[in-house]
Amino acid sequence: MRLINVHKCQSGIKLAKSIYNVNGKVLLFQGTELTDKLIEQLKRYNVSRIYIEDEQSEGIEIIESIPDELRIEAVNRITEGFKSIAELSPNRANIQGMIKSGRAIRSFQKIFRDILSCLNENHSALNLLATTKIHENYVYNHSLNVSIYACQLAIENGLPLKNIEEIGLGAMLHDLGKMYISSDILNKPGKLTSEEFNHVKSHCHLGFEILRKIPEIPLTVAHCALQHHEKLDGSGYPRALKENEIHKYAKILSVADVFDAVTSSRSYRPSMLPHEGLELLYAGSGTQFESKQIQLFKSCIAIYPQGLTLKLDDGRSGIVSKYNFSATGRPVIRIIRDEEQQEVKPYEIDLSSKDNLNVHIVEADSLLY
Ligand SMILES: [Fe+2]
């Protein structure tokens, strides 16, 4: 199977993976032959890329970091949990609400433990693009992805289990305050007015005020909500904290948060590919984000996911067929076109091997039909 840009899709191609809505309902089954009408619908739902079946990519399987069933269950629990917790007022505590929130937190901890055991069993580069979802509410799906990325990054940092669990919970709840922001503003296509942007920024304080009142939640978790938009150079919000004033958890979380935000499609823009998201993080290395966190993050994500079409600097093109876990930026590529862009009998080259060290990836997502 291979990953292609929906905007370059033609009718008649077959879906290689089912497409789900956030509740886990299958909207389009694997094997469906796409028509012009279905392609238009996918574009309307802001789906940027899909997996398709074709001869050239036969046998290329996508490794899922988190199985679809667990992802769907997790998003459902996060949706319910957020709604229960958001019934609490940031300014007033109530016993009934506290009990419901405590229950939601225990449910989050259960999801988190399942994700953690998945990550521990799965010794492959993280690829969260493997499931195509239609986002009815971006926040829940984003919360899950950020939690997975942050958890893996906490593991790479060599932190003890207790800290990893706190970061995972903090990541799941970091945008809780957005439950109090109008979805018209959150999903507004185009630039926000300064008044609207100030309103969006208030989600950090709102989330913190709620979370710090829930007895089951450590204060460090509440600080994840408060500090996840702070930047090392003081250009972040809400308090423009700098360097060591920012909690270690928030430094990890901000890398995971920005990466997932830019690699997810939104109503106002298509998604970036992982290597583009990583470039954006590098642009802020040492000024916005800790350089060490970006280095560690780079080592654990699938920079070029399996199924992606690439062009090499010698003119050849191919599809990523396998990861090299020790060099995630140098995958194994199934060459399908030669230097003159003529179709060839497919063969594989391993970019991490000595023989191919001079060959570089120059372009990704080029659809070469
Ligand atoms: Fe946020």
Tab-separated table of N, CA and C in Angstrom, residues 2-5 7-10 13 52 54-57 307-320 333-344 346 361-369:
chain	number	residue	atom	x	y	z
A	2	ARG	N	0.322	2.331	-0.464
A	2	ARG	CA	1.082	3.577	-0.458
A	2	ARG	C	0.204	4.746	-0.038
A	3	LEU	N	0.899	5.799	0.399
A	3	LEU	CA	0.226	6.986	0.921
A	3	LEU	C	0.170	8.013	-0.194
A	4	ILE	N	-1.030	8.522	-0.490
A	4	ILE	CA	-1.063	9.569	-1.512
A	4	ILE	C	-1.899	10.773	-1.071
A	5	ASN	N	-1.596	11.880	-1.686
A	5	ASN	CA	-2.271	13.135	-1.403
A	5	ASN	C	-3.673	13.094	-2.033
A	7	HIS	N	-5.548	15.350	-2.966
A	7	HIS	CA	-5.694	16.310	-4.073
A	7	HIS	C	-5.088	15.791	-5.376
A	8	LYS	N	-4.324	14.703	-5.287
A	8	LYS	CA	-3.750	14.129	-6.514
A	8	LYS	C	-4.428	12.796	-6.855
A	9	CYS	N	-5.520	12.491	-6.149
A	9	CYS	CA	-6.239	11.213	-6.345
A	9	CYS	C	-7.038	11.209	-7.640
A	10	GLN	N	-7.134	10.045	-8.236
A	10	GLN	CA	-7.994	9.909	-9.421
A	10	GLN	C	-9.039	8.844	-9.131
A	13	ILE	N	-9.151	4.413	-8.000
A	13	ILE	CA	-8.146	3.802	-7.128
A	13	ILE	C	-8.822	3.199	-5.901
A	52	ILE	N	-3.625	3.822	-0.446
A	52	ILE	CA	-4.277	3.141	-1.559
A	52	ILE	C	-3.514	1.858	-1.918
A	54	ASP	N	-1.932	-0.379	-4.913
A	54	ASP	CA	-1.557	-0.424	-6.326
A	54	ASP	C	-0.461	-1.472	-6.519
A	55	GLU	N	-0.190	-1.771	-7.780
A	55	GLU	CA	0.761	-2.854	-8.081
A	55	GLU	C	2.166	-2.531	-7.578
A	56	GLN	N	2.578	-1.276	-7.811
A	56	GLN	CA	3.954	-0.900	-7.473
A	56	GLN	C	4.253	-0.997	-5.974
A	57	SER	N	3.218	-0.827	-5.151
A	57	SER	CA	3.461	-0.851	-3.701
A	57	SER	C	2.994	-2.162	-3.069
A	307	GLY	N	5.194	3.768	2.724
A	307	GLY	CA	4.152	4.053	1.740
A	307	GLY	C	4.309	5.412	1.098
A	308	LEU	N	5.198	6.254	1.661
A	308	LEU	CA	5.384	7.611	1.129
A	308	LEU	C	6.238	7.561	-0.147
A	309	THR	N	5.857	8.345	-1.142
A	309	THR	CA	6.632	8.394	-2.389
A	309	THR	C	7.705	9.478	-2.276
A	310	LEU	N	8.930	9.124	-2.644
A	310	LEU	CA	10.067	10.036	-2.498
A	310	LEU	C	10.822	10.183	-3.802
A	311	LYS	N	11.530	11.292	-3.923
A	311	LYS	CA	12.429	11.462	-5.062
A	311	LYS	C	13.843	11.615	-4.502
A	312	LEU	N	14.805	10.961	-5.140
A	312	LEU	CA	16.196	11.024	-4.679
A	312	LEU	C	16.975	12.030	-5.527
A	313	ASP	N	18.123	12.482	-4.993
A	313	ASP	CA	18.861	13.527	-5.722
A	313	ASP	C	19.521	13.028	-7.001
A	314	ASP	N	19.550	11.706	-7.215
A	314	ASP	CA	20.084	11.219	-8.497
A	314	ASP	C	18.969	11.063	-9.530
A	315	GLY	N	17.755	11.495	-9.181
A	315	GLY	CA	16.641	11.481	-10.127
A	315	GLY	C	15.696	10.291	-9.973
A	316	ARG	N	16.152	9.244	-9.267
A	316	ARG	CA	15.282	8.077	-9.120
A	316	ARG	C	14.138	8.374	-8.147
A	317	SER	N	13.032	7.637	-8.310
A	317	SER	CA	11.893	7.805	-7.396
A	317	SER	C	11.471	6.452	-6.864
A	318	GLY	N	10.878	6.467	-5.685
A	318	GLY	CA	10.440	5.204	-5.111
A	318	GLY	C	9.503	5.401	-3.940
A	319	ILE	N	9.146	4.274	-3.332
A	319	ILE	CA	8.196	4.274	-2.210
A	319	ILE	C	8.924	3.736	-0.979
A	320	VAL	N	8.726	4.382	0.178
A	320	VAL	CA	9.362	3.885	1.410
A	320	VAL	C	8.769	2.516	1.734
A	333	ILE	N	14.024	2.006	0.363
A	333	ILE	CA	13.121	2.551	-0.666
A	333	ILE	C	12.968	1.559	-1.816
A	334	ARG	N	11.731	1.365	-2.230
A	334	ARG	CA	11.479	0.538	-3.417
A	334	ARG	C	11.495	1.460	-4.639
A	335	ILE	N	12.526	1.356	-5.425
A	335	ILE	CA	12.664	2.228	-6.604
A	335	ILE	C	11.669	1.788	-7.682
A	336	ILE	N	10.897	2.769	-8.193
A	336	ILE	CA	9.918	2.444	-9.246
A	336	ILE	C	10.175	3.225	-10.542
A	337	ARG	N	11.005	4.288	-10.435
A	337	ARG	CA	11.339	5.058	-11.660
A	337	ARG	C	12.840	5.334	-11.669
A	338	ASP	N	13.420	5.317	-12.866
A	338	ASP	CA	14.871	5.530	-12.946
A	338	ASP	C	15.202	7.021	-13.040
A	339	GLU	N	16.478	7.317	-13.326
A	339	GLU	CA	16.963	8.701	-13.383
A	339	GLU	C	16.201	9.537	-14.414
A	340	GLU	N	15.716	8.870	-15.470
A	340	GLU	CA	14.970	9.594	-16.524
A	340	GLU	C	13.464	9.549	-16.276
A	341	GLN	N	13.079	9.121	-15.091
A	341	GLN	CA	11.658	9.004	-14.720
A	341	GLN	C	10.907	7.939	-15.520
A	342	GLN	N	11.654	6.981	-16.034
A	342	GLN	CA	11.019	5.873	-16.738
A	342	GLN	C	10.716	4.774	-15.723
A	343	GLU	N	9.542	4.149	-15.880
A	343	GLU	CA	9.184	3.050	-14.969
A	343	GLU	C	10.190	1.917	-15.095
A	344	VAL	N	10.575	1.338	-13.941
A	344	VAL	CA	11.501	0.204	-13.969
A	344	VAL	C	10.897	-0.952	-13.177
A	346	PRO	N	10.503	-2.878	-10.106
A	346	PRO	CA	10.861	-2.394	-8.763
A	346	PRO	C	12.014	-3.164	-8.113
A	361	ILE	N	17.381	12.138	-0.063
A	361	ILE	CA	15.974	12.387	-0.389
A	361	ILE	C	15.825	13.884	-0.661
A	362	VAL	N	15.255	14.237	-1.803
A	362	VAL	CA	15.090	15.672	-2.082
A	362	VAL	C	13.637	16.112	-2.084
A	363	GLU	N	12.733	15.176	-2.222
A	363	GLU	CA	11.324	15.557	-2.325
A	363	GLU	C	10.471	14.402	-1.826
A	364	ALA	N	9.394	14.725	-1.098
A	364	ALA	CA	8.499	13.673	-0.636
A	364	ALA	C	7.088	13.979	-1.088
A	365	ASP	N	6.275	12.928	-1.190
A	365	ASP	CA	4.865	13.061	-1.543
A	365	ASP	C	4.663	13.377	-3.011
A	366	SER	N	5.729	13.240	-3.829
A	366	SER	CA	5.512	13.486	-5.252
A	366	SER	C	4.798	12.278	-5.812
A	367	LEU	N	3.702	12.499	-6.451
A	367	LEU	CA	2.901	11.367	-6.953
A	367	LEU	C	3.297	11.137	-8.400
A	368	LEU	N	3.874	9.988	-8.622
A	368	LEU	CA	4.512	9.800	-9.928
A	368	LEU	C	3.790	8.780	-10.783
A	369	TYR	N	2.531	9.001	-11.030
A	369	TYR	CA	1.811	8.078	-11.920
A	369	TYR	C	2.113	8.422	-13.369
